[in-house]
Amino acid sequence: MAVAATFEIEYLQYLGPDGKPVGALPEHADAARMVELFRQMLFVRTFDSKAIALQRTGKLGTYASCLGHEATHIGIGASMRPEDVFAPSYREYGAQFMRGVHPREVLMYWGGDERGNDFEGPRHDFPWCVPIATQCLHAAGAALAFKLRGEPRVAVTCCGDGGSSKTDTYAAINAAGAYDLPFVQCIINNGWAISVPRKAQTGARTLAQKGLAGGLHCLQVDGNDLFAVLEGMRRAMERALSGEGGSVIEFLTYRLHDHTTADDARRYRDEAEVKAAWEKEPVARLRTWLVDNGHWDEARERAWIEECGRRVDAEIDAYLGTRVQPVEAMFDYLYADPPADLLAQREAAIAREQRA
Ligand SMILES: Cc1ncc(C[n+]2csc(CCOP(=O)(O)OP(=O)(O)O)c2C)c(N)n1
Ligand SMILES: [Mg+2]
């Protein structure tokens, strides 16, 4: 039989679910960096639980939890340089915090204040993108601009397992391969697209292989293993910067919470599956490795968690203290020249506010 082409998808895992190394750690692993990133993982977990509590007490419109995604999100953000560009979807706070987005900005966004998307820190990063996978095209466009201008920068974007089925993701992958762009497509496979499970999502054996047809480098990593996330991203960023082309990385993780606070996953998800996923979660796994190797202990964790609580509370205070925008603001930033029907709605909204 003549074979036209053969392909393989490499899988990276360094720490098993029990926190024990499954083999040699990556050459570039650095214990001090792992401690720092573990602290960031604890910070984002603290933020997440307080954000959910804010929503439950009526102080936030809705919220998409990142519980269980900490290693993937922190690892992606930690692998980028300030001059690179990040195009997230709506859940990757860990990556955004690593890039300098303030927690108060995330809260403003979910509280209905679009100024939360106008990041004070990474001015050139893209805002949250709720229309599924459209951000992948924005990132491919940014990568094309970097190439045309000769700028040594990388565009990194994230979509979910569900998002990886969208035409926009395939189009971004195709453009990145056709134009040989400095582009990294992160596919965060957390098992679910709201109530649609991964197995009903696609016939593909891996989501990483979706990059093969576009000619990109493809890799699947254990997204609950920070070592694997960092090593996968390091390879992809280096390739992009050295002109070797774009990458697709599938991060295997799990959505431990509901899709958003507007969802109740108990209606469609088996409790046993969630219980099994908790056995593989990223925070306990890295903690075990750090403690086993003398880099972390209970007293340090207690002190740091208290500090995280204080820092998040200060961000919450800043969010709650932000002056609410006038009702007409939602009309004022849509068009340079608003159409007549919107102008009429704007007037009606103002009149309604004045009556209230
Ligand atoms: C174009 C479009 N279609 C449908 C939706 C509704 N929607 C919001 S989130 C979501 C599921 C996304 O799942 P996945 O890509 O796996 O990301 P996750 O939420 O798991 O992080 C859907 C269908 C949307 N926001 N945009
Ligand atoms: Mg998903």
mmCIF file of C-alpha atoms and ligand atoms in Angstrom:
data_model
loop_
_atom_site.group_PDB
_atom_site.id
_atom_site.type_symbol
_atom_site.label_atom_id
_atom_site.label_comp_id
_atom_site.label_asym_id
_atom_site.label_seq_id
_atom_site.Cartn_x
_atom_site.Cartn_y
_atom_site.Cartn_z
ATOM 1 C CA MET A 1 0.000 0.000 0.000
ATOM 2 C CA ALA A 2 1.303 3.410 -0.929
ATOM 3 C CA VAL A 3 0.920 5.937 1.902
ATOM 4 C CA ALA A 4 0.392 9.593 1.015
ATOM 5 C CA ALA A 5 1.088 10.914 4.527
ATOM 6 C CA THR A 6 1.085 9.778 8.144
ATOM 7 C CA PHE A 7 0.484 11.822 11.253
ATOM 8 C CA GLU A 8 0.856 11.475 14.976
ATOM 9 C CA ILE A 9 -0.404 13.519 17.892
ATOM 10 C CA GLU A 10 2.098 13.732 20.716
ATOM 11 C CA TYR A 11 0.719 13.769 24.258
ATOM 12 C CA LEU A 12 2.500 15.537 27.125
ATOM 13 C CA GLN A 13 2.108 14.644 30.777
ATOM 14 C CA TYR A 14 4.759 14.962 33.475
ATOM 15 C CA LEU A 15 2.789 14.775 36.726
ATOM 16 C CA GLY A 16 0.209 12.056 37.175
ATOM 17 C CA PRO A 17 -3.119 12.791 38.886
ATOM 18 C CA ASP A 18 -1.548 11.768 42.215
ATOM 19 C CA GLY A 19 1.075 14.520 41.891
ATOM 20 C CA LYS A 20 3.913 12.053 41.295
ATOM 21 C CA PRO A 21 6.143 12.444 38.203
ATOM 22 C CA VAL A 22 5.391 9.878 35.511
ATOM 23 C CA GLY A 23 8.953 10.213 34.152
ATOM 24 C CA ALA A 24 11.637 12.870 33.819
ATOM 25 C CA LEU A 25 10.391 16.435 34.261
ATOM 26 C CA PRO A 26 10.874 18.863 31.342
ATOM 27 C CA GLU A 27 14.380 20.222 30.920
ATOM 28 C CA HIS A 28 13.137 23.784 31.407
ATOM 29 C CA ALA A 29 11.232 23.114 34.651
ATOM 30 C CA ASP A 30 12.142 25.494 37.451
ATOM 31 C CA ALA A 31 10.922 24.959 41.025
ATOM 32 C CA ALA A 32 10.821 28.668 41.960
ATOM 33 C CA ARG A 33 8.657 29.379 38.918
ATOM 34 C CA MET A 34 6.357 26.497 39.810
ATOM 35 C CA VAL A 35 5.865 27.935 43.310
ATOM 36 C CA GLU A 36 5.048 31.351 41.887
ATOM 37 C CA LEU A 37 2.570 29.923 39.391
ATOM 38 C CA PHE A 38 1.002 27.692 42.033
ATOM 39 C CA ARG A 39 0.391 30.840 44.075
ATOM 40 C CA GLN A 40 -1.324 32.352 41.042
ATOM 41 C CA MET A 41 -3.461 29.229 40.679
ATOM 42 C CA LEU A 42 -4.583 29.632 44.290
ATOM 43 C CA PHE A 43 -5.281 33.296 43.655
ATOM 44 C CA VAL A 44 -7.534 32.596 40.696
ATOM 45 C CA ARG A 45 -9.342 29.866 42.640
ATOM 46 C CA THR A 46 -9.997 32.345 45.458
ATOM 47 C CA PHE A 47 -11.221 34.893 42.941
ATOM 48 C CA ASP A 48 -13.508 32.327 41.340
ATOM 49 C CA SER A 49 -15.245 31.294 44.571
ATOM 50 C CA LYS A 50 -15.752 34.913 45.625
ATOM 51 C CA ALA A 51 -17.108 35.855 42.187
ATOM 52 C CA ILE A 52 -19.667 33.043 42.406
ATOM 53 C CA ALA A 53 -20.672 34.250 45.875
ATOM 54 C CA LEU A 54 -21.071 37.803 44.510
ATOM 55 C CA GLN A 55 -23.368 36.541 41.786
ATOM 56 C CA ARG A 56 -25.399 34.448 44.223
ATOM 57 C CA THR A 57 -25.929 37.501 46.398
ATOM 58 C CA GLY A 58 -27.139 39.607 43.473
ATOM 59 C CA LYS A 59 -24.025 41.741 43.030
ATOM 60 C CA LEU A 60 -22.924 40.312 39.681
ATOM 61 C CA GLY A 61 -25.110 39.687 36.618
ATOM 62 C CA THR A 62 -23.786 36.258 35.711
ATOM 63 C CA TYR A 63 -20.404 34.574 35.840
ATOM 64 C CA ALA A 64 -18.557 31.725 34.073
ATOM 65 C CA SER A 65 -16.506 29.788 36.596
ATOM 66 C CA CYS A 66 -12.943 28.706 35.798
ATOM 67 C CA LEU A 67 -12.853 26.048 38.534
ATOM 68 C CA GLY A 68 -10.589 23.210 37.402
ATOM 69 C CA HIS A 69 -8.952 25.168 34.567
ATOM 70 C CA GLU A 70 -6.307 26.864 36.720
ATOM 71 C CA ALA A 71 -3.203 25.082 35.403
ATOM 72 C CA THR A 72 -4.232 25.549 31.778
ATOM 73 C CA HIS A 73 -5.130 29.214 32.153
ATOM 74 C CA ILE A 74 -2.161 30.226 34.314
ATOM 75 C CA GLY A 75 0.221 28.206 32.151
ATOM 76 C CA ILE A 76 -0.974 29.873 28.944
ATOM 77 C CA GLY A 77 -0.701 33.378 30.408
ATOM 78 C CA ALA A 78 2.709 32.668 31.949
ATOM 79 C CA SER A 79 4.073 31.535 28.584
ATOM 80 C CA MET A 80 3.327 34.777 26.777
ATOM 81 C CA ARG A 81 5.448 37.966 26.693
ATOM 82 C CA PRO A 82 3.828 41.364 27.207
ATOM 83 C CA GLU A 83 4.166 42.252 23.512
ATOM 84 C CA ASP A 84 2.301 39.134 22.368
ATOM 85 C CA VAL A 85 -1.454 39.356 21.850
ATOM 86 C CA PHE A 86 -4.110 37.337 23.651
ATOM 87 C CA ALA A 87 -7.597 36.762 22.249
ATOM 88 C CA PRO A 88 -9.586 34.937 24.950
ATOM 89 C CA SER A 89 -13.122 33.633 25.036
ATOM 90 C CA TYR A 90 -14.896 34.322 28.355
ATOM 91 C CA ARG A 91 -13.413 32.043 31.009
ATOM 92 C CA GLU A 92 -9.634 32.444 30.934
ATOM 93 C CA TYR A 93 -9.172 34.842 33.864
ATOM 94 C CA GLY A 94 -5.996 33.099 35.030
ATOM 95 C CA ALA A 95 -4.307 33.831 31.713
ATOM 96 C CA GLN A 96 -5.609 37.386 31.751
ATOM 97 C CA PHE A 97 -4.406 38.063 35.306
ATOM 98 C CA MET A 98 -0.948 36.874 34.269
ATOM 99 C CA ARG A 99 -1.087 39.490 31.510
ATOM 100 C CA GLY A 100 -2.079 42.289 33.850
ATOM 101 C CA VAL A 101 -5.873 42.389 33.599
ATOM 102 C CA HIS A 102 -7.300 43.489 36.975
ATOM 103 C CA PRO A 103 -9.804 41.238 38.753
ATOM 104 C CA ARG A 104 -12.054 44.304 39.136
ATOM 105 C CA GLU A 105 -12.212 44.533 35.320
ATOM 106 C CA VAL A 106 -13.450 40.940 35.091
ATOM 107 C CA LEU A 107 -16.114 41.737 37.685
ATOM 108 C CA MET A 108 -17.148 44.907 35.853
ATOM 109 C CA TYR A 109 -17.620 42.951 32.654
ATOM 110 C CA TRP A 110 -19.809 40.289 34.283
ATOM 111 C CA GLY A 111 -21.585 43.053 36.149
ATOM 112 C CA GLY A 112 -22.689 44.508 32.813
ATOM 113 C CA ASP A 113 -20.155 47.347 32.577
ATOM 114 C CA GLU A 114 -18.295 47.120 29.259
ATOM 115 C CA ARG A 115 -15.539 49.349 30.612
ATOM 116 C CA GLY A 116 -14.250 46.145 32.177
ATOM 117 C CA ASN A 117 -13.185 45.164 28.650
ATOM 118 C CA ASP A 118 -11.037 48.285 28.307
ATOM 119 C CA PHE A 119 -8.071 46.769 30.114
ATOM 120 C CA GLU A 120 -5.739 49.163 31.856
ATOM 121 C CA GLY A 121 -2.882 46.648 31.586
ATOM 122 C CA PRO A 122 -2.567 44.779 28.268
ATOM 123 C CA ARG A 123 -3.926 47.507 25.990
ATOM 124 C CA HIS A 124 -3.421 45.463 22.833
ATOM 125 C CA ASP A 125 -5.143 42.287 24.061
ATOM 126 C CA PHE A 126 -8.606 41.555 22.705
ATOM 127 C CA PRO A 127 -11.727 41.866 24.860
ATOM 128 C CA TRP A 128 -13.765 38.870 26.003
ATOM 129 C CA CYS A 129 -15.501 37.148 23.144
ATOM 130 C CA VAL A 130 -18.803 35.434 23.829
ATOM 131 C CA PRO A 131 -19.769 34.707 20.172
ATOM 132 C CA ILE A 132 -18.139 31.290 20.105
ATOM 133 C CA ALA A 133 -14.767 31.046 18.307
ATOM 134 C CA THR A 134 -14.898 34.434 16.579
ATOM 135 C CA GLN A 135 -11.816 35.399 18.608
ATOM 136 C CA CYS A 136 -9.793 32.758 16.726
ATOM 137 C CA LEU A 137 -10.120 34.819 13.537
ATOM 138 C CA HIS A 138 -9.189 38.004 15.381
ATOM 139 C CA ALA A 139 -5.999 36.296 16.553
ATOM 140 C CA ALA A 140 -5.183 35.014 13.071
ATOM 141 C CA GLY A 141 -5.617 38.588 11.807
ATOM 142 C CA ALA A 142 -3.280 39.913 14.483
ATOM 143 C CA ALA A 143 -0.731 37.215 13.598
ATOM 144 C CA LEU A 144 -0.945 38.217 9.927
ATOM 145 C CA ALA A 145 -0.298 41.839 10.910
ATOM 146 C CA PHE A 146 2.791 40.782 12.911
ATOM 147 C CA LYS A 147 4.109 38.882 9.939
ATOM 148 C CA LEU A 148 3.494 41.712 7.453
ATOM 149 C CA ARG A 149 5.146 44.242 9.763
ATOM 150 C CA GLY A 150 8.047 41.964 10.601
ATOM 151 C CA GLU A 151 7.293 42.169 14.328
ATOM 152 C CA PRO A 152 8.511 39.260 16.494
ATOM 153 C CA ARG A 153 5.199 38.753 18.285
ATOM 154 C CA VAL A 154 2.792 35.859 18.697
ATOM 155 C CA ALA A 155 -1.014 35.847 18.710
ATOM 156 C CA VAL A 156 -2.497 33.321 21.134
ATOM 157 C CA THR A 157 -6.174 32.475 21.254
ATOM 158 C CA CYS A 158 -8.368 30.075 23.228
ATOM 159 C CA CYS A 159 -11.556 28.269 22.364
ATOM 160 C CA GLY A 160 -13.344 25.414 24.056
ATOM 161 C CA ASP A 161 -14.035 21.858 22.933
ATOM 162 C CA GLY A 162 -17.352 23.173 21.619
ATOM 163 C CA GLY A 163 -15.665 26.149 19.973
ATOM 164 C CA SER A 164 -13.301 23.820 18.138
ATOM 165 C CA SER A 165 -16.257 22.626 16.027
ATOM 166 C CA LYS A 166 -16.972 26.094 14.673
ATOM 167 C CA THR A 167 -16.060 27.175 11.163
ATOM 168 C CA ASP A 168 -14.245 30.223 12.532
ATOM 169 C CA THR A 169 -11.735 27.982 14.332
ATOM 170 C CA TYR A 170 -11.072 25.974 11.160
ATOM 171 C CA ALA A 171 -10.745 29.180 9.121
ATOM 172 C CA ALA A 172 -8.239 30.625 11.597
ATOM 173 C CA ILE A 173 -6.218 27.393 11.512
ATOM 174 C CA ASN A 174 -6.291 27.394 7.730
ATOM 175 C CA ALA A 175 -5.149 31.000 7.502
ATOM 176 C CA ALA A 176 -2.348 30.385 10.002
ATOM 177 C CA GLY A 177 -1.098 27.432 7.944
ATOM 178 C CA ALA A 178 -1.514 29.082 4.541
ATOM 179 C CA TYR A 179 0.294 32.277 5.569
ATOM 180 C CA ASP A 180 2.676 30.582 8.027
ATOM 181 C CA LEU A 181 1.630 32.824 10.879
ATOM 182 C CA PRO A 182 2.954 33.228 14.454
ATOM 183 C CA PHE A 183 -0.301 31.857 15.839
ATOM 184 C CA VAL A 184 -1.178 29.511 18.705
ATOM 185 C CA GLN A 185 -4.669 28.026 18.884
ATOM 186 C CA CYS A 186 -5.340 26.720 22.389
ATOM 187 C CA ILE A 187 -8.294 24.322 22.486
ATOM 188 C CA ILE A 188 -9.403 24.008 26.074
ATOM 189 C CA ASN A 189 -11.187 20.691 26.233
ATOM 190 C CA ASN A 190 -13.090 20.773 29.517
ATOM 191 C CA GLY A 191 -15.409 17.940 28.516
ATOM 192 C CA TRP A 192 -18.562 19.997 28.011
ATOM 193 C CA ALA A 193 -20.063 22.729 25.830
ATOM 194 C CA ILE A 194 -22.855 23.738 28.198
ATOM 195 C CA SER A 195 -24.879 20.470 28.150
ATOM 196 C CA VAL A 196 -23.220 18.911 25.075
ATOM 197 C CA PRO A 197 -20.533 16.379 26.029
ATOM 198 C CA ARG A 198 -17.248 16.113 24.166
ATOM 199 C CA LYS A 199 -18.231 12.748 22.629
ATOM 200 C CA ALA A 200 -21.305 14.271 20.969
ATOM 201 C CA GLN A 201 -19.290 17.236 19.723
ATOM 202 C CA THR A 202 -17.116 15.746 16.988
ATOM 203 C CA GLY A 203 -16.013 12.481 15.403
ATOM 204 C CA ALA A 204 -12.337 13.427 15.808
ATOM 205 C CA ARG A 205 -10.239 11.174 18.066
ATOM 206 C CA THR A 206 -8.412 14.220 19.440
ATOM 207 C CA LEU A 207 -9.226 17.903 19.150
ATOM 208 C CA ALA A 208 -5.529 18.631 18.599
ATOM 209 C CA GLN A 209 -5.656 16.886 15.214
ATOM 210 C CA LYS A 210 -7.941 19.634 13.912
ATOM 211 C CA GLY A 211 -4.722 21.549 13.197
ATOM 212 C CA LEU A 212 -3.249 18.819 10.976
ATOM 213 C CA ALA A 213 -5.333 19.653 7.917
ATOM 214 C CA GLY A 214 -4.152 23.253 8.133
ATOM 215 C CA GLY A 215 -0.502 22.232 8.347
ATOM 216 C CA LEU A 216 0.026 23.355 11.932
ATOM 217 C CA HIS A 217 2.017 21.665 14.683
ATOM 218 C CA CYS A 218 -0.387 19.734 16.874
ATOM 219 C CA LEU A 219 -0.040 18.608 20.448
ATOM 220 C CA GLN A 220 -2.304 17.271 23.169
ATOM 221 C CA VAL A 221 -1.347 18.044 26.758
ATOM 222 C CA ASP A 222 -2.686 17.183 30.179
ATOM 223 C CA GLY A 223 -4.176 20.557 31.010
ATOM 224 C CA ASN A 224 -4.291 19.739 34.720
ATOM 225 C CA ASP A 225 -0.515 19.310 34.782
ATOM 226 C CA LEU A 226 1.176 22.704 34.881
ATOM 227 C CA PHE A 227 4.489 21.194 33.749
ATOM 228 C CA ALA A 228 2.832 19.854 30.584
ATOM 229 C CA VAL A 229 0.994 23.104 29.891
ATOM 230 C CA LEU A 230 4.190 25.154 30.194
ATOM 231 C CA GLU A 231 6.213 22.750 28.051
ATOM 232 C CA GLY A 232 3.547 22.598 25.333
ATOM 233 C CA MET A 233 3.234 26.383 25.248
ATOM 234 C CA ARG A 234 7.035 26.854 25.300
ATOM 235 C CA ARG A 235 7.361 24.728 22.181
ATOM 236 C CA ALA A 236 4.518 26.503 20.396
ATOM 237 C CA MET A 237 5.771 30.005 21.248
ATOM 238 C CA GLU A 238 9.335 29.136 20.185
ATOM 239 C CA ARG A 239 8.143 27.720 16.894
ATOM 240 C CA ALA A 240 6.015 30.760 16.193
ATOM 241 C CA LEU A 241 8.882 33.137 16.959
ATOM 242 C CA SER A 242 11.465 31.236 14.943
ATOM 243 C CA GLY A 243 9.264 31.220 11.834
ATOM 244 C CA GLU A 244 8.428 27.510 12.076
ATOM 245 C CA GLY A 245 4.711 28.211 11.977
ATOM 246 C CA GLY A 246 1.611 28.013 14.088
ATOM 247 C CA SER A 247 0.371 25.409 16.540
ATOM 248 C CA VAL A 248 -2.790 23.865 17.859
ATOM 249 C CA ILE A 249 -2.627 22.611 21.436
ATOM 250 C CA GLU A 250 -5.459 20.669 23.019
ATOM 251 C CA PHE A 251 -5.505 21.004 26.804
ATOM 252 C CA LEU A 252 -7.341 18.160 28.528
ATOM 253 C CA THR A 253 -9.050 19.493 31.628
ATOM 254 C CA TYR A 254 -12.522 19.487 33.165
ATOM 255 C CA ARG A 255 -15.199 22.053 33.952
ATOM 256 C CA LEU A 256 -15.768 21.344 37.641
ATOM 257 C CA HIS A 257 -18.516 23.959 38.006
ATOM 258 C CA ASP A 258 -21.696 24.720 36.073
ATOM 259 C CA HIS A 259 -21.267 26.282 32.622
ATOM 260 C CA THR A 260 -22.166 29.656 34.127
ATOM 261 C CA THR A 261 -24.146 30.742 37.160
ATOM 262 C CA ALA A 262 -27.217 30.595 34.868
ATOM 263 C CA ASP A 263 -26.779 26.823 34.455
ATOM 264 C CA ASP A 264 -27.412 23.769 36.646
ATOM 265 C CA ALA A 265 -25.138 20.976 35.393
ATOM 266 C CA ARG A 266 -26.781 18.423 37.702
ATOM 267 C CA ARG A 267 -29.605 18.284 35.163
ATOM 268 C CA TYR A 268 -27.410 16.710 32.477
ATOM 269 C CA ARG A 269 -24.142 15.562 34.066
ATOM 270 C CA ASP A 270 -23.440 12.411 36.018
ATOM 271 C CA GLU A 271 -22.221 13.047 39.558
ATOM 272 C CA ALA A 272 -19.761 10.150 39.321
ATOM 273 C CA GLU A 273 -18.043 11.844 36.385
ATOM 274 C CA VAL A 274 -17.568 15.042 38.365
ATOM 275 C CA LYS A 275 -16.287 13.090 41.357
ATOM 276 C CA ALA A 276 -13.737 11.321 39.148
ATOM 277 C CA ALA A 277 -12.653 14.660 37.683
ATOM 278 C CA TRP A 278 -11.943 16.050 41.171
ATOM 279 C CA GLU A 279 -9.371 13.243 41.554
ATOM 280 C CA LYS A 280 -7.419 14.758 38.646
ATOM 281 C CA GLU A 281 -7.767 18.456 39.447
ATOM 282 C CA PRO A 282 -4.721 20.668 38.970
ATOM 283 C CA VAL A 283 -4.270 22.471 42.307
ATOM 284 C CA ALA A 284 -4.012 19.386 44.538
ATOM 285 C CA ARG A 285 -1.785 17.732 41.973
ATOM 286 C CA LEU A 286 0.820 20.498 41.886
ATOM 287 C CA ARG A 287 0.584 21.000 45.660
ATOM 288 C CA THR A 288 1.554 17.357 46.186
ATOM 289 C CA TRP A 289 4.631 17.744 43.998
ATOM 290 C CA LEU A 290 5.671 21.010 45.649
ATOM 291 C CA VAL A 291 5.227 19.619 49.175
ATOM 292 C CA ASP A 292 6.969 16.311 48.324
ATOM 293 C CA ASN A 293 9.957 18.287 47.104
ATOM 294 C CA GLY A 294 10.119 20.720 50.018
ATOM 295 C CA HIS A 295 8.976 23.813 48.081
ATOM 296 C CA TRP A 296 5.658 24.397 49.869
ATOM 297 C CA ASP A 297 3.934 23.654 53.179
ATOM 298 C CA GLU A 298 0.662 24.128 55.007
ATOM 299 C CA ALA A 299 1.707 27.285 56.873
ATOM 300 C CA ARG A 300 2.739 29.020 53.634
ATOM 301 C CA GLU A 301 -0.517 28.020 52.013
ATOM 302 C CA ARG A 302 -2.621 29.291 54.906
ATOM 303 C CA ALA A 303 -0.840 32.663 54.865
ATOM 304 C CA TRP A 304 -1.080 32.981 51.089
ATOM 305 C CA ILE A 305 -4.781 32.065 50.977
ATOM 306 C CA GLU A 306 -5.473 34.790 53.545
ATOM 307 C CA GLU A 307 -3.514 37.231 51.421
ATOM 308 C CA CYS A 308 -5.468 36.158 48.314
ATOM 309 C CA GLY A 309 -8.704 36.792 50.210
ATOM 310 C CA ARG A 310 -7.583 40.315 51.143
ATOM 311 C CA ARG A 311 -6.477 41.091 47.588
ATOM 312 C CA VAL A 312 -9.679 39.801 46.020
ATOM 313 C CA ASP A 313 -11.803 41.668 48.589
ATOM 314 C CA ALA A 314 -10.019 44.906 47.663
ATOM 315 C CA GLU A 315 -10.823 44.246 43.993
ATOM 316 C CA ILE A 316 -14.450 43.527 44.868
ATOM 317 C CA ASP A 317 -14.638 46.801 46.814
ATOM 318 C CA ALA A 318 -13.222 48.650 43.806
ATOM 319 C CA TYR A 319 -15.817 46.983 41.549
ATOM 320 C CA LEU A 320 -18.725 47.722 43.874
ATOM 321 C CA GLY A 321 -17.511 51.307 44.258
ATOM 322 C CA THR A 322 -17.362 51.959 40.512
ATOM 323 C CA ARG A 323 -19.899 54.543 39.484
ATOM 324 C CA VAL A 324 -22.610 52.969 37.349
ATOM 325 C CA GLN A 325 -22.802 54.271 33.804
ATOM 326 C CA PRO A 326 -25.900 56.171 32.638
ATOM 327 C CA VAL A 327 -28.440 54.014 30.819
ATOM 328 C CA GLU A 328 -27.711 55.666 27.459
ATOM 329 C CA ALA A 329 -24.115 54.393 27.568
ATOM 330 C CA MET A 330 -25.235 51.104 26.002
ATOM 331 C CA PHE A 331 -26.247 53.008 22.883
ATOM 332 C CA ASP A 332 -23.371 55.460 22.778
ATOM 333 C CA TYR A 333 -20.494 53.158 21.843
ATOM 334 C CA LEU A 334 -22.150 51.051 19.158
ATOM 335 C CA TYR A 335 -22.091 53.319 16.104
ATOM 336 C CA ALA A 336 -20.387 56.541 15.080
ATOM 337 C CA ASP A 337 -23.730 57.466 13.468
ATOM 338 C CA PRO A 338 -26.524 55.608 15.292
ATOM 339 C CA PRO A 339 -29.524 54.552 13.163
ATOM 340 C CA ALA A 340 -32.825 56.319 13.883
ATOM 341 C CA ASP A 341 -34.492 53.348 15.598
ATOM 342 C CA LEU A 342 -31.657 53.103 18.124
ATOM 343 C CA LEU A 343 -31.808 56.832 18.761
ATOM 344 C CA ALA A 344 -35.520 56.431 19.529
ATOM 345 C CA GLN A 345 -34.785 53.554 21.898
ATOM 346 C CA ARG A 346 -32.095 55.669 23.552
ATOM 347 C CA GLU A 347 -34.574 58.446 24.247
ATOM 348 C CA ALA A 348 -37.135 55.939 25.545
ATOM 349 C CA ALA A 349 -34.553 54.403 27.911
ATOM 350 C CA ILE A 350 -33.626 57.818 29.308
ATOM 351 C CA ALA A 351 -37.300 58.749 29.815
ATOM 352 C CA ARG A 352 -37.917 55.455 31.586
ATOM 353 C CA GLU A 353 -34.946 56.004 33.919
ATOM 354 C CA GLN A 354 -36.233 59.469 34.793
ATOM 355 C CA ARG A 355 -39.653 58.093 35.656
ATOM 356 C CA ALA A 356 -38.129 55.355 37.880
HETATM 357 C C1 LIG B 1 -21.939 31.681 17.979
HETATM 358 C C2 LIG B 1 -22.498 31.241 19.299
HETATM 359 N N1 LIG B 1 -23.337 30.209 19.355
HETATM 360 C C3 LIG B 1 -23.841 29.798 20.547
HETATM 361 C C4 LIG B 1 -23.495 30.445 21.700
HETATM 362 C C5 LIG B 1 -24.073 29.992 23.047
HETATM 363 N N2 LIG B 1 -22.990 29.379 23.831
HETATM 364 C C6 LIG B 1 -22.385 30.050 24.835
HETATM 365 S S1 LIG B 1 -21.197 29.140 25.563
HETATM 366 C C7 LIG B 1 -21.497 27.811 24.574
HETATM 367 C C8 LIG B 1 -20.730 26.528 24.739
HETATM 368 C C9 LIG B 1 -19.262 26.662 24.535
HETATM 369 O O1 LIG B 1 -18.598 25.490 24.923
HETATM 370 P P1 LIG B 1 -17.059 25.359 24.783
HETATM 371 O O2 LIG B 1 -16.601 25.916 23.485
HETATM 372 O O3 LIG B 1 -16.693 23.951 25.077
HETATM 373 O O4 LIG B 1 -16.478 26.350 25.913
HETATM 374 P P2 LIG B 1 -16.659 26.267 27.503
HETATM 375 O O5 LIG B 1 -17.872 27.069 27.851
HETATM 376 O O6 LIG B 1 -16.776 24.844 27.885
HETATM 377 O O7 LIG B 1 -15.445 26.913 28.077
HETATM 378 C C10 LIG B 1 -22.529 28.099 23.673
HETATM 379 C C11 LIG B 1 -23.033 27.138 22.681
HETATM 380 C C12 LIG B 1 -22.630 31.546 21.600
HETATM 381 N N3 LIG B 1 -22.211 32.227 22.658
HETATM 382 N N4 LIG B 1 -22.132 31.916 20.394
HETATM 383 MG MG MG B 2 -16.073 23.143 26.892
#
